[in-house]
Short mmCIF file of C-alpha atoms and ligand atoms in Angstrom, two decimals:
data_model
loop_
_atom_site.label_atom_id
_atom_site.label_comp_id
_atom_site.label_asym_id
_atom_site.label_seq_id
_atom_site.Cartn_x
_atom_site.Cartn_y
_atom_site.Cartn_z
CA UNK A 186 67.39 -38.77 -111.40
CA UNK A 187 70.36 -38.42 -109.40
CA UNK A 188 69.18 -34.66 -107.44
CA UNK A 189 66.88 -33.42 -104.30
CA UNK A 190 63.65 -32.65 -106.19
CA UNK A 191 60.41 -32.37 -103.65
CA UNK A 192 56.91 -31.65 -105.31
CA UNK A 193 54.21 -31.90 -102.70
CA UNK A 194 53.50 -31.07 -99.45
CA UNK A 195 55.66 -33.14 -96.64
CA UNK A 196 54.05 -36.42 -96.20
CA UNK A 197 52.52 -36.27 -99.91
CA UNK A 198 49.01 -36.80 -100.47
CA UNK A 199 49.43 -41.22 -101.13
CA UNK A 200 52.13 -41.07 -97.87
CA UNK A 201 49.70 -39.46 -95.95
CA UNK A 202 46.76 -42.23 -96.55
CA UNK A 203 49.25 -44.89 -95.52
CA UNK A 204 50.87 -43.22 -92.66
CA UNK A 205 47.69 -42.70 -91.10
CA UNK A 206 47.16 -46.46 -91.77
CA UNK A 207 50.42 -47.22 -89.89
CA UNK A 208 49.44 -45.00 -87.11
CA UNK A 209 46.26 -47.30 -86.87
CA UNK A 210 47.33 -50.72 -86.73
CA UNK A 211 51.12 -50.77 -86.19
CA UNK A 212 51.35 -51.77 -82.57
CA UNK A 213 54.89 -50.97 -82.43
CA UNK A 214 54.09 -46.92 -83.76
CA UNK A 215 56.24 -44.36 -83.02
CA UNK A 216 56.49 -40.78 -85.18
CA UNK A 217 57.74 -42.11 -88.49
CA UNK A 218 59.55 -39.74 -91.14
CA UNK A 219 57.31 -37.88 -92.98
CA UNK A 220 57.32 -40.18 -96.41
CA UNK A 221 56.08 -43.64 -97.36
CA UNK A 222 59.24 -44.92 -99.89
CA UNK A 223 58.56 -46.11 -103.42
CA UNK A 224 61.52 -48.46 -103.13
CA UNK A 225 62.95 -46.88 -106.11
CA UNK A 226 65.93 -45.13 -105.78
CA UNK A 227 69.70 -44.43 -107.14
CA UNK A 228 72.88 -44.14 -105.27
CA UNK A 229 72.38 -42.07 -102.25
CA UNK A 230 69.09 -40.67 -103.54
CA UNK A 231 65.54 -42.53 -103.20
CA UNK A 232 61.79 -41.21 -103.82
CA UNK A 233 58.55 -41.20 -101.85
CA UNK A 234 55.55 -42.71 -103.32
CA UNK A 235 54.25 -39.10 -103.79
CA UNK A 236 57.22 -39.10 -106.50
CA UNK A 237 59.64 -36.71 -104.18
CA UNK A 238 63.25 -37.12 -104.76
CA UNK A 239 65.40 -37.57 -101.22
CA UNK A 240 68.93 -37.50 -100.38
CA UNK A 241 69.24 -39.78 -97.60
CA UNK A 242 71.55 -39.29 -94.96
CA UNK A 243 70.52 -41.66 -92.65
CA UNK A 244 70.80 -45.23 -94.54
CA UNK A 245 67.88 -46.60 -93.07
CA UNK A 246 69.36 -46.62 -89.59
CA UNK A 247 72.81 -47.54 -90.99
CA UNK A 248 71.52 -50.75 -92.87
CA UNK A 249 71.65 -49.97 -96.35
CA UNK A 250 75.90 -49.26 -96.73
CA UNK A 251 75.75 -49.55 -100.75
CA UNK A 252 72.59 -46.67 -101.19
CA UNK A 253 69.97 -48.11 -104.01
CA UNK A 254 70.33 -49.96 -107.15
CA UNK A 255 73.73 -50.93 -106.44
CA UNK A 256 74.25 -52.95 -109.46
CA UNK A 257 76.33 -55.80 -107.58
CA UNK A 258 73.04 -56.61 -105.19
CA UNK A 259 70.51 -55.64 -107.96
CA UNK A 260 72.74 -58.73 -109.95
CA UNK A 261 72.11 -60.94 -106.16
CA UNK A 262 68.55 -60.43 -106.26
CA UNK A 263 68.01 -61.09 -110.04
CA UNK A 264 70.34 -64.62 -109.48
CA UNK A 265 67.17 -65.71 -107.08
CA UNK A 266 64.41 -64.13 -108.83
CA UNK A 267 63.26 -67.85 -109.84
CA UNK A 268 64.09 -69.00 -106.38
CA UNK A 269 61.52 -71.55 -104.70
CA UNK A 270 59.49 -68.90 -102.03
CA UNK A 271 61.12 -70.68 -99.40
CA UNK A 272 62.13 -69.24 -96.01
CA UNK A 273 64.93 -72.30 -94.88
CA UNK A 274 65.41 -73.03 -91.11
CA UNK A 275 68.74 -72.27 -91.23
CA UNK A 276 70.09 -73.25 -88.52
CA UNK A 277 69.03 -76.92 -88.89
CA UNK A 278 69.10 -77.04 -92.62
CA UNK A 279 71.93 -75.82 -94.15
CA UNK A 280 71.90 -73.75 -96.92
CA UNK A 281 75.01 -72.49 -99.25
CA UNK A 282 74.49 -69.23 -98.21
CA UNK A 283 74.66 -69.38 -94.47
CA UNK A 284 78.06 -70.87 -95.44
CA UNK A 285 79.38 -68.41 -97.89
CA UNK A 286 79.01 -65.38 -95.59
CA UNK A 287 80.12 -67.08 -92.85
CA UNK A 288 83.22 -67.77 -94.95
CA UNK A 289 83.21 -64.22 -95.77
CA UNK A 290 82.74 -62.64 -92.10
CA UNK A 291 85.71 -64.56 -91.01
CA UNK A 292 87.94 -62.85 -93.42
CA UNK A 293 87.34 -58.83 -91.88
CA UNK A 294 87.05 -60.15 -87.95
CA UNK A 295 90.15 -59.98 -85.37
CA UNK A 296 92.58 -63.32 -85.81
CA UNK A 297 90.83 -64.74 -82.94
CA UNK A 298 87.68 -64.32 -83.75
CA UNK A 299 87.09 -66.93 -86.26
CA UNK A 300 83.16 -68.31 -85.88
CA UNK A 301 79.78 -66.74 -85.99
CA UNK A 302 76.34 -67.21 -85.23
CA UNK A 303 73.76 -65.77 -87.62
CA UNK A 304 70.60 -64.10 -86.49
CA UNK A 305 67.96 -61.97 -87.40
CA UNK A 306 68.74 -59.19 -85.90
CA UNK A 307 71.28 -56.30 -83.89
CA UNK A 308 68.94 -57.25 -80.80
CA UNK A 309 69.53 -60.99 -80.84
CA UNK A 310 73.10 -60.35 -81.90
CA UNK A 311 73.93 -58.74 -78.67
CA UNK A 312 71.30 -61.05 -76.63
CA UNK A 313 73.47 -64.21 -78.11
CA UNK A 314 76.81 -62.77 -77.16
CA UNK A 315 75.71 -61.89 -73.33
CA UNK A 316 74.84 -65.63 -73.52
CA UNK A 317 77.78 -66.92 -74.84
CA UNK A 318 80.06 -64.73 -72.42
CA UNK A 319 77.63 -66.17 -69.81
CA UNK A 320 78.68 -69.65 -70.65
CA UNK A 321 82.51 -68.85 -70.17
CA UNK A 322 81.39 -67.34 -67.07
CA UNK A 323 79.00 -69.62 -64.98
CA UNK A 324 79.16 -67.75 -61.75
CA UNK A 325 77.98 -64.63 -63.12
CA UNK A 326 76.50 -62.40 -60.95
CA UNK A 327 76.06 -59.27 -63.03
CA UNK A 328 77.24 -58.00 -66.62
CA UNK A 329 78.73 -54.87 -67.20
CA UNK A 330 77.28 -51.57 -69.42
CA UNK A 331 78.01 -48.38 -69.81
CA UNK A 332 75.99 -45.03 -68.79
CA UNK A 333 74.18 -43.64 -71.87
CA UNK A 334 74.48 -46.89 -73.72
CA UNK A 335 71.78 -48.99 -76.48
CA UNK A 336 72.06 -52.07 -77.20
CA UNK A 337 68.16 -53.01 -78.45
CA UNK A 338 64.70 -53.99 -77.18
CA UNK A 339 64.81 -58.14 -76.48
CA UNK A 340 64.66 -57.95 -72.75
CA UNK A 341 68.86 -59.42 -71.99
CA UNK A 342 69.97 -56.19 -74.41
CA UNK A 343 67.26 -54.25 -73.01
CA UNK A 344 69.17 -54.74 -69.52
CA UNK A 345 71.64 -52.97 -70.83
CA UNK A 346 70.57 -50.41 -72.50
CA UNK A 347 70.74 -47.07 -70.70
CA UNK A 348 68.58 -44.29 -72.54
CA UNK A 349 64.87 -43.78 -72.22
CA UNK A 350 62.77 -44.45 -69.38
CA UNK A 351 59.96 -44.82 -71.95
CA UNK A 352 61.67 -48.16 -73.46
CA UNK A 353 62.07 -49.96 -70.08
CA UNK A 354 58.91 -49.17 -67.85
CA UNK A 355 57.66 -52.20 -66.50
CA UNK A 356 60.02 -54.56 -67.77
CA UNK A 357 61.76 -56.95 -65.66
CA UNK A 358 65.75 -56.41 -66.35
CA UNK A 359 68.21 -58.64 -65.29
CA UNK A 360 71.42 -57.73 -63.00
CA UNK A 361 73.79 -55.00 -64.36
CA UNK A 362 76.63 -52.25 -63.25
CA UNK A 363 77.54 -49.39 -65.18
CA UNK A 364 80.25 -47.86 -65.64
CA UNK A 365 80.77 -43.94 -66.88
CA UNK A 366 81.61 -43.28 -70.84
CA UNK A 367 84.94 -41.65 -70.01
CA UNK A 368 88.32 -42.31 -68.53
CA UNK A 369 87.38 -42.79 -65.31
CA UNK A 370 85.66 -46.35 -66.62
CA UNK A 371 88.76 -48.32 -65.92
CA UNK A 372 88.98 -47.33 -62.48
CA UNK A 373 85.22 -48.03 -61.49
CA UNK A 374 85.38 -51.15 -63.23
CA UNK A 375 88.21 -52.51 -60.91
CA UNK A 376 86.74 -51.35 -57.85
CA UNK A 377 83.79 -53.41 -59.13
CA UNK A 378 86.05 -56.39 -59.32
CA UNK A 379 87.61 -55.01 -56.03
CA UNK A 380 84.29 -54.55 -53.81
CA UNK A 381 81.22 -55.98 -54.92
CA UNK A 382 82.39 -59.40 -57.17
CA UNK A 383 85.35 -62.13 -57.90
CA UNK A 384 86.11 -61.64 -61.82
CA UNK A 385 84.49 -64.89 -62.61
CA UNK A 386 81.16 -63.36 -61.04
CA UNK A 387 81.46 -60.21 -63.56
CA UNK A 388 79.87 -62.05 -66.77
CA UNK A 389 80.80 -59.67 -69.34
CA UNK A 390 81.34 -56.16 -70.15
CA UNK A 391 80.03 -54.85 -73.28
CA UNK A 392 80.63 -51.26 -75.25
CA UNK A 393 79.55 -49.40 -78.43
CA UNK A 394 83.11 -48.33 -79.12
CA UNK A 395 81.10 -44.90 -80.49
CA UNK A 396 77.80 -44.85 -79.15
CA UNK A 397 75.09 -44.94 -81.69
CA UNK A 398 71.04 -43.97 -80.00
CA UNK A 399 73.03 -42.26 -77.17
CA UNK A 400 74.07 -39.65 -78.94
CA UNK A 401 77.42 -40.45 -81.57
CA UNK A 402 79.88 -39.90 -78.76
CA UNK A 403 83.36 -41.76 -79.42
CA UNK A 404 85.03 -43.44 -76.73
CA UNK A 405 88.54 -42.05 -75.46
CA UNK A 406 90.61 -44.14 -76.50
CA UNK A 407 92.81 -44.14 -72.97
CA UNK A 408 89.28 -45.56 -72.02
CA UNK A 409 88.72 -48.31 -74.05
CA UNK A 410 92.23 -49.57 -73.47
CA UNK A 411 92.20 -49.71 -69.89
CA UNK A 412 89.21 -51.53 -70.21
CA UNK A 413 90.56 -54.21 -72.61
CA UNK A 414 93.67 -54.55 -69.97
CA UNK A 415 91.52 -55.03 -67.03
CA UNK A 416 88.85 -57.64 -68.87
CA UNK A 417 92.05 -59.18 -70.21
CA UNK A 418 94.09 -59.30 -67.05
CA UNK A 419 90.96 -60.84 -65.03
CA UNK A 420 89.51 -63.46 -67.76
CA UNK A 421 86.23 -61.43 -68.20
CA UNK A 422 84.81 -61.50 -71.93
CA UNK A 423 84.85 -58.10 -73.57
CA UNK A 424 82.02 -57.44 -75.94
CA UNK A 425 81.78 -55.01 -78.49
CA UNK A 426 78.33 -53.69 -79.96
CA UNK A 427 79.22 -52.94 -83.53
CA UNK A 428 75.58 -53.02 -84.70
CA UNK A 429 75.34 -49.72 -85.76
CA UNK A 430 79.62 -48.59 -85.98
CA UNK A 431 80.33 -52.24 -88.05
CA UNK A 432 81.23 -53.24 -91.12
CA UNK A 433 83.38 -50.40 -92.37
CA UNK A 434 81.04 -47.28 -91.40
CA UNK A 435 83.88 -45.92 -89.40
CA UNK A 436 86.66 -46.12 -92.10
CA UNK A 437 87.64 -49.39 -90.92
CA UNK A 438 85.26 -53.02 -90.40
CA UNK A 439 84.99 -52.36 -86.62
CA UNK A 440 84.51 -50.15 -85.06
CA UNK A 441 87.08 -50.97 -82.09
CA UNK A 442 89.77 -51.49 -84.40
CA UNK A 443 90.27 -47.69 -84.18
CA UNK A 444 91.09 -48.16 -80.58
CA UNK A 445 93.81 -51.14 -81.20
CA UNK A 446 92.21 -53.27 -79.44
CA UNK A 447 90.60 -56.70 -79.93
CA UNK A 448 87.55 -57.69 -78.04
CA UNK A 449 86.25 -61.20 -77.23
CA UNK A 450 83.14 -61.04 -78.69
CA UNK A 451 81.06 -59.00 -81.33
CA UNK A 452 78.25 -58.29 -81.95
CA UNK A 453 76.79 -57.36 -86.05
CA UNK A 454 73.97 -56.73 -87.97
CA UNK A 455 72.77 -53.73 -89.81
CA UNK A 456 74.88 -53.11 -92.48
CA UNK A 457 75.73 -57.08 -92.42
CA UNK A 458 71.82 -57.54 -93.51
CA UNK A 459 71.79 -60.70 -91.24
CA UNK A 460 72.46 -60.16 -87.38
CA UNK A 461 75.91 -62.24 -86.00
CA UNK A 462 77.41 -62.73 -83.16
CA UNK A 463 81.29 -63.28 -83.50
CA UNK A 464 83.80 -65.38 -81.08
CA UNK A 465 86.64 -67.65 -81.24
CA UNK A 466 84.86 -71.14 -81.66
CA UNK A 467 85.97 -72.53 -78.35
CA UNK A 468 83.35 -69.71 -76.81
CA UNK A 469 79.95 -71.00 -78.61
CA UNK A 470 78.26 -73.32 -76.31
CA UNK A 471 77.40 -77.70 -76.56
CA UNK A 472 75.33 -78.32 -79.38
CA UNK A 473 71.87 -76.61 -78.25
CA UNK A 474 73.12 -73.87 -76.16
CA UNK A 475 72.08 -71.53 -78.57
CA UNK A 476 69.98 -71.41 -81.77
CA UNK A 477 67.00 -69.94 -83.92
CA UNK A 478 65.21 -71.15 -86.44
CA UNK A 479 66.02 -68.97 -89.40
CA UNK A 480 69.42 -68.41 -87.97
CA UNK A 481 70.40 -65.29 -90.59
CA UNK A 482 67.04 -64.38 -92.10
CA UNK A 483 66.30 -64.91 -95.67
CA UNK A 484 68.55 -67.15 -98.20
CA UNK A 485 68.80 -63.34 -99.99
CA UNK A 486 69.90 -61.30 -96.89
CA UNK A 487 72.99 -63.88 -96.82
CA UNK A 488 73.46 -63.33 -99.99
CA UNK A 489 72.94 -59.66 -100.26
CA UNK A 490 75.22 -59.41 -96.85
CA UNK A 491 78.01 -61.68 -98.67
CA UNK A 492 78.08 -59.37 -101.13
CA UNK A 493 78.19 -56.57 -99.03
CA UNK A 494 81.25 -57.34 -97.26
CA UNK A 495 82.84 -58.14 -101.16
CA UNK A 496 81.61 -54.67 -102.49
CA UNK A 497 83.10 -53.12 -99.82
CA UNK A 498 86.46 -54.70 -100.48
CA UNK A 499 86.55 -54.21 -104.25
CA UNK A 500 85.45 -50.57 -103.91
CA UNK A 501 88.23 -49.86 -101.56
CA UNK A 502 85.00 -48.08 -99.32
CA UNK A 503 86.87 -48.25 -96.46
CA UNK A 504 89.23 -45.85 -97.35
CA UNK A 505 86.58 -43.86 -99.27
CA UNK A 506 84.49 -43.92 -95.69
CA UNK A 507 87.92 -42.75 -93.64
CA UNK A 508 87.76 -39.47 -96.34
CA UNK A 509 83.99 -38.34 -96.96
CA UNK A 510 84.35 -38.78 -93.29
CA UNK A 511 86.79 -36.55 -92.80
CA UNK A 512 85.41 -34.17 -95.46
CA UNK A 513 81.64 -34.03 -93.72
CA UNK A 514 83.31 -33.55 -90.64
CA UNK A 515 85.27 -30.28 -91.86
CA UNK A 516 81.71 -29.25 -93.68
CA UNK A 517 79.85 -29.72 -90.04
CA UNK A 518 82.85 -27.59 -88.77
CA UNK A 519 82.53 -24.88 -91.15
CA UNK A 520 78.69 -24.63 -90.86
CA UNK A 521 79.25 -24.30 -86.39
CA UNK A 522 81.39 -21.87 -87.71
CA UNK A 523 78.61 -20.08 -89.11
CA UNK A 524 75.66 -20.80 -87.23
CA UNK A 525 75.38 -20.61 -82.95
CA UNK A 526 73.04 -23.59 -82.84
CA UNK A 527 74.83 -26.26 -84.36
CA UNK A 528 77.02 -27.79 -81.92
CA UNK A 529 79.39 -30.45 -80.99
CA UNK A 530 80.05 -31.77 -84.05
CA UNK A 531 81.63 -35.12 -83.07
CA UNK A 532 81.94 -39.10 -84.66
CA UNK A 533 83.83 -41.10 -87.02
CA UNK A 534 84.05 -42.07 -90.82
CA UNK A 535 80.63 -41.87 -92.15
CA UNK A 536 79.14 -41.87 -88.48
CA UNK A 537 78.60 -37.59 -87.77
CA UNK A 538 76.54 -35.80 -85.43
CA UNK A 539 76.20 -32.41 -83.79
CA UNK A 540 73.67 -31.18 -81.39
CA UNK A 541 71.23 -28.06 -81.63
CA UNK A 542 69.65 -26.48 -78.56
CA UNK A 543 67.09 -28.72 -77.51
CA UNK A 544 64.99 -31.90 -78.73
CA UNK A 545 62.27 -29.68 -80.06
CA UNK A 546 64.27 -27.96 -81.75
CA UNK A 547 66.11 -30.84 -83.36
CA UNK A 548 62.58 -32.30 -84.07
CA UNK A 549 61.89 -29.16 -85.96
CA UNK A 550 65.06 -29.60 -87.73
CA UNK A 551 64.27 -33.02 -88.75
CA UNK A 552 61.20 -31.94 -90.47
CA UNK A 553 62.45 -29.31 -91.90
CA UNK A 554 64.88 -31.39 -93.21
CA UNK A 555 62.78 -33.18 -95.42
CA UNK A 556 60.73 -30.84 -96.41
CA UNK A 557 63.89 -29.70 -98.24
CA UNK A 558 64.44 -33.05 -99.15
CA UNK A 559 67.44 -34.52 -96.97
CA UNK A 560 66.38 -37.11 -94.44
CA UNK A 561 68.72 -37.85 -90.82
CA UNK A 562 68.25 -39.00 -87.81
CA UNK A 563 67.52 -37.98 -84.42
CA UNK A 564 70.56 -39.52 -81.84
CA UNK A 565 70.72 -38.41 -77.95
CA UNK A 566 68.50 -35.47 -76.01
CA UNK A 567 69.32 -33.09 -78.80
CA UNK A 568 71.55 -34.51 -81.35
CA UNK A 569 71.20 -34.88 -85.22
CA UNK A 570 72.82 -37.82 -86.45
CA UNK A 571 74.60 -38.24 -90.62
CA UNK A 572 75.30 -41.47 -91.65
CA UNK A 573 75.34 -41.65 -95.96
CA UNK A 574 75.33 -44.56 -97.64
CA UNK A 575 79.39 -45.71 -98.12
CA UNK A 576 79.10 -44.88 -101.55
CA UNK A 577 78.39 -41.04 -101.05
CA UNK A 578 80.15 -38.35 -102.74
CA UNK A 579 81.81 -34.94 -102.05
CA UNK A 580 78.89 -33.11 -104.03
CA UNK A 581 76.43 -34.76 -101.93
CA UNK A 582 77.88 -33.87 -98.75
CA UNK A 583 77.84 -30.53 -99.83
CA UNK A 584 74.23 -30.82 -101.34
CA UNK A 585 72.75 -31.98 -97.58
CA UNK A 586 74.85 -29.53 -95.45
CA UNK A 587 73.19 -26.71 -97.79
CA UNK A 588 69.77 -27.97 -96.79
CA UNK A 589 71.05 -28.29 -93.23
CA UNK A 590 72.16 -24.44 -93.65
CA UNK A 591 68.27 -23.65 -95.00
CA UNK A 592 66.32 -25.49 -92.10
CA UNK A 593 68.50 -24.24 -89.41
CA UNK A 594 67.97 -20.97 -90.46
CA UNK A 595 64.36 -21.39 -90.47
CA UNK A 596 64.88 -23.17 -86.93
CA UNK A 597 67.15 -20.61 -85.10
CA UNK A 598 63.90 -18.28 -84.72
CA UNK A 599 62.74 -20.92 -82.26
CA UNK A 600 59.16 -20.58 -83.19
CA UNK A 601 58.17 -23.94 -83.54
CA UNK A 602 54.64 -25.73 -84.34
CA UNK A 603 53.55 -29.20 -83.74
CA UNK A 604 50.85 -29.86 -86.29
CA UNK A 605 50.35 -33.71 -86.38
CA UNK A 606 53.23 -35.91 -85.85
CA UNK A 607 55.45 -33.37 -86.94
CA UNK A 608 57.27 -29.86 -85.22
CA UNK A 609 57.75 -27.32 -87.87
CA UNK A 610 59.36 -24.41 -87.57
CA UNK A 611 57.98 -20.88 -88.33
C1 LIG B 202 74.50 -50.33 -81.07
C2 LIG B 202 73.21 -51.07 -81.32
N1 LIG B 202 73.02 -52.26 -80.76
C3 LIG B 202 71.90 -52.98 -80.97
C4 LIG B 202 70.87 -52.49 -81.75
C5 LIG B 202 69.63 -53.29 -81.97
O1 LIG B 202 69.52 -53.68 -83.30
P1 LIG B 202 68.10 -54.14 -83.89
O2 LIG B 202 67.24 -52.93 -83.93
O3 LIG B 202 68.43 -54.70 -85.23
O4 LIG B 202 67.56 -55.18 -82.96
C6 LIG B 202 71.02 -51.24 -82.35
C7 LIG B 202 69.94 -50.67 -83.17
O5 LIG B 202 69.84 -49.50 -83.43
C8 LIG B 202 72.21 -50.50 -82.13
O6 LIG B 202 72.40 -49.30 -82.68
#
């Protein structure tokens, strides 16, 4: 079971019906990958309902860390397979669960940051941690991004999000200053606090230590540390998105820790399968200052996300992340080497991209991709973006940077086709 095997046309006959479906009624449509998934998978391998065999390099969006059928969450969801259908408000009615992983986050977060507050999602993880900076900071006049960064869709992260027009137009944002993704960050950032507001004014400043949508570009680390020193040395909270770098993608839990520094706040989800939002407890609000009704999701996404965090411990993944890493890196490498178009290869741990020579291109490539069955992501203007499940191996690496070898040398005649939803490349 455990190979690419691809028998049909790319999307299949049964894919196509229900894509075209999706197209129809999902308001929130935008060109989905070319498959419709069976839910059945092993490992890092999963097939379409058109019974095509995938290696999947992208980890649907970096929330599924342990690939399919891991047997420790296949033995999580059998425990509640006689549960009462149930969805508990959370929040207000406590459930072992929420308790258990909270337990659990605790244990991989900086010293000082020992509370959380479970959500639903990356989006409200980051919307609850502006807030909670906000309440340390009740003069705030503005909060603090940087250029080319994501942070989701609700419309506080939205504010702070800098990357498409297209996800912003017409929507009311609220007061922000950005600062540059490189060294000179530290500098602007002071002459904020110098110029334009008191420190108490400045209600945050958040950072994707690498940035995920943007494009997979790590922060200096010069940067990031200048950054911690001024937030530190002025009282303003420092937030880090870890929604997409989290939870041990990077070869260690946060992302940030490869910087030695600690932030004030973080924000999870993804991998986590629940979304949280991470301080020392004296930063969450009065009783009512923030909540949700679900608070975490489903009793099983605890659960499955509990078990996460343990999985990752007992398989030592971190270190395993820090080497296949390392070793897709060095494979990227070789393939530049090799071919013109690839470029750039750049991120961390299990978190790779490179760039090819423009979006259509990379569109093409993505398509072409899974025709051959190996499925990533798109990330930036023209980047392609790797991220395996944790649990991937050193013949699977080498199994999807041969099918990146095929497509790109079907792509590199720049001839490309858009027939549906899909560019091909001819
Ligand atoms: C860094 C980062 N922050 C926030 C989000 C938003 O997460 P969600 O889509 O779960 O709301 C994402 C999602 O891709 C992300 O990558």
């Amino acid at each position: 079971m455990k190979h690419i095997s691809i028998k049909t046309t790319i999307p299949g006959p049964k894919s196509s019906k229900f894509l075209s479906s999706f197209k129809e009624r999902n308001g929130g449509w935008m060109s989905p990958h070319p498959y419709v998934h069976s839910k059945q998978g092993e490992g890092c391998y999963f097939s379409d309902i058109d019974g095509n065999m995938y290696l999947d390099f992208a980890s649907q969006v970096a929330s599924n860390p342990l690939g399919y059928n891991h047997p420790t969450l296949v033995s999580v969801v059998n425990r509640y397979k006689n549960m009462f259908p149930v969805k508990y408000g959370g929040q207000d009615f406590v459930v072992p669960e929420h308790v258990e992983l909270l337990e659990e986050l605790v244990t991989i977060t900086p010293k000082e940051l020992n509370a959380a507050f479970l959500v639903n999602s990356g989006a409200e993880a980051v919307e609850n941690a502006i807030k909670i900076a906000m309440r340390s900071q009740p003069a705030t006049k503005f909060g603090v991004s940087f250029e080319n960064g994501w942070h989701g869709r609700t419309l506080g992260a939205l504010s702070l999000t800098n990357s498409k027009v297209v996800q912003k137009k017409g929507y009311l944002t609220f007061p922000v200053r950005r600062l540059p993704y490189d060294v000179s960050a530290g500098e602007k950032l002071q002459r904020l606090i110098d110029a334009e507001a008191t420190p108490d004014e400045i209600g945050f400043v958040i950072i994707e230590p690498i940035q995920g949508e943007g494009g997979y570009y790590v922060a200096q680390k010069e940067m990031v540390q200048e950054v911690r020193k001024i937030t530190k040395d002025n009282g303003i909270p420092l937030i880090t998105d870890e929604v997409q770098c989290g939870i041990g993608r990077t070869g260690t839990w946060w992302g940030i820790q490869q910087f030695d520094v600690a932030p004030d706040v973080i924000a999870s989800a993804k991998a986590l399968q629940v979304g949280a939002t991470i301080a020392n407890k004296k930063m969450f609000p009065e009783p009512g200052g923030i909540s949700s009704t679900w608070g975490g999701g489903h009793v099983l996404d605890l659960a499955l996300g509990m078990a996460t965090i343990q999985t990752i411990k007992k398989e030592n993944l971190l270190v395993h992340n820090q080497r296949m890493g390392k070793l897709l890196h060095a494979r990227l490498h070789e393939l530049a080497s090799e071919i013109q178009d690839l470029q750039h290869v750049r991120g961390m741990g299990l978190m790779q991209a490179f760039d090819v020579p423009s979006s259509e291109y990379r569109n093409a490539m993505i398509y072409e991709c899974a025709k051959r069955g190996l499925i990533v992501l798109p990330c930036g203007k023209q980047g392609i973006r790797c991220i395996p499940p944790y649990i991937v191996t050193e013949t699977e690496i080498d199994e999807a940077c041969s099918v990146l070898h095929d497509a790109m040398h079907v792509c590199k005649k720049r001839r490309f086709i858009k027939i549906g939803d899909y560019y091909h490349a001819r």
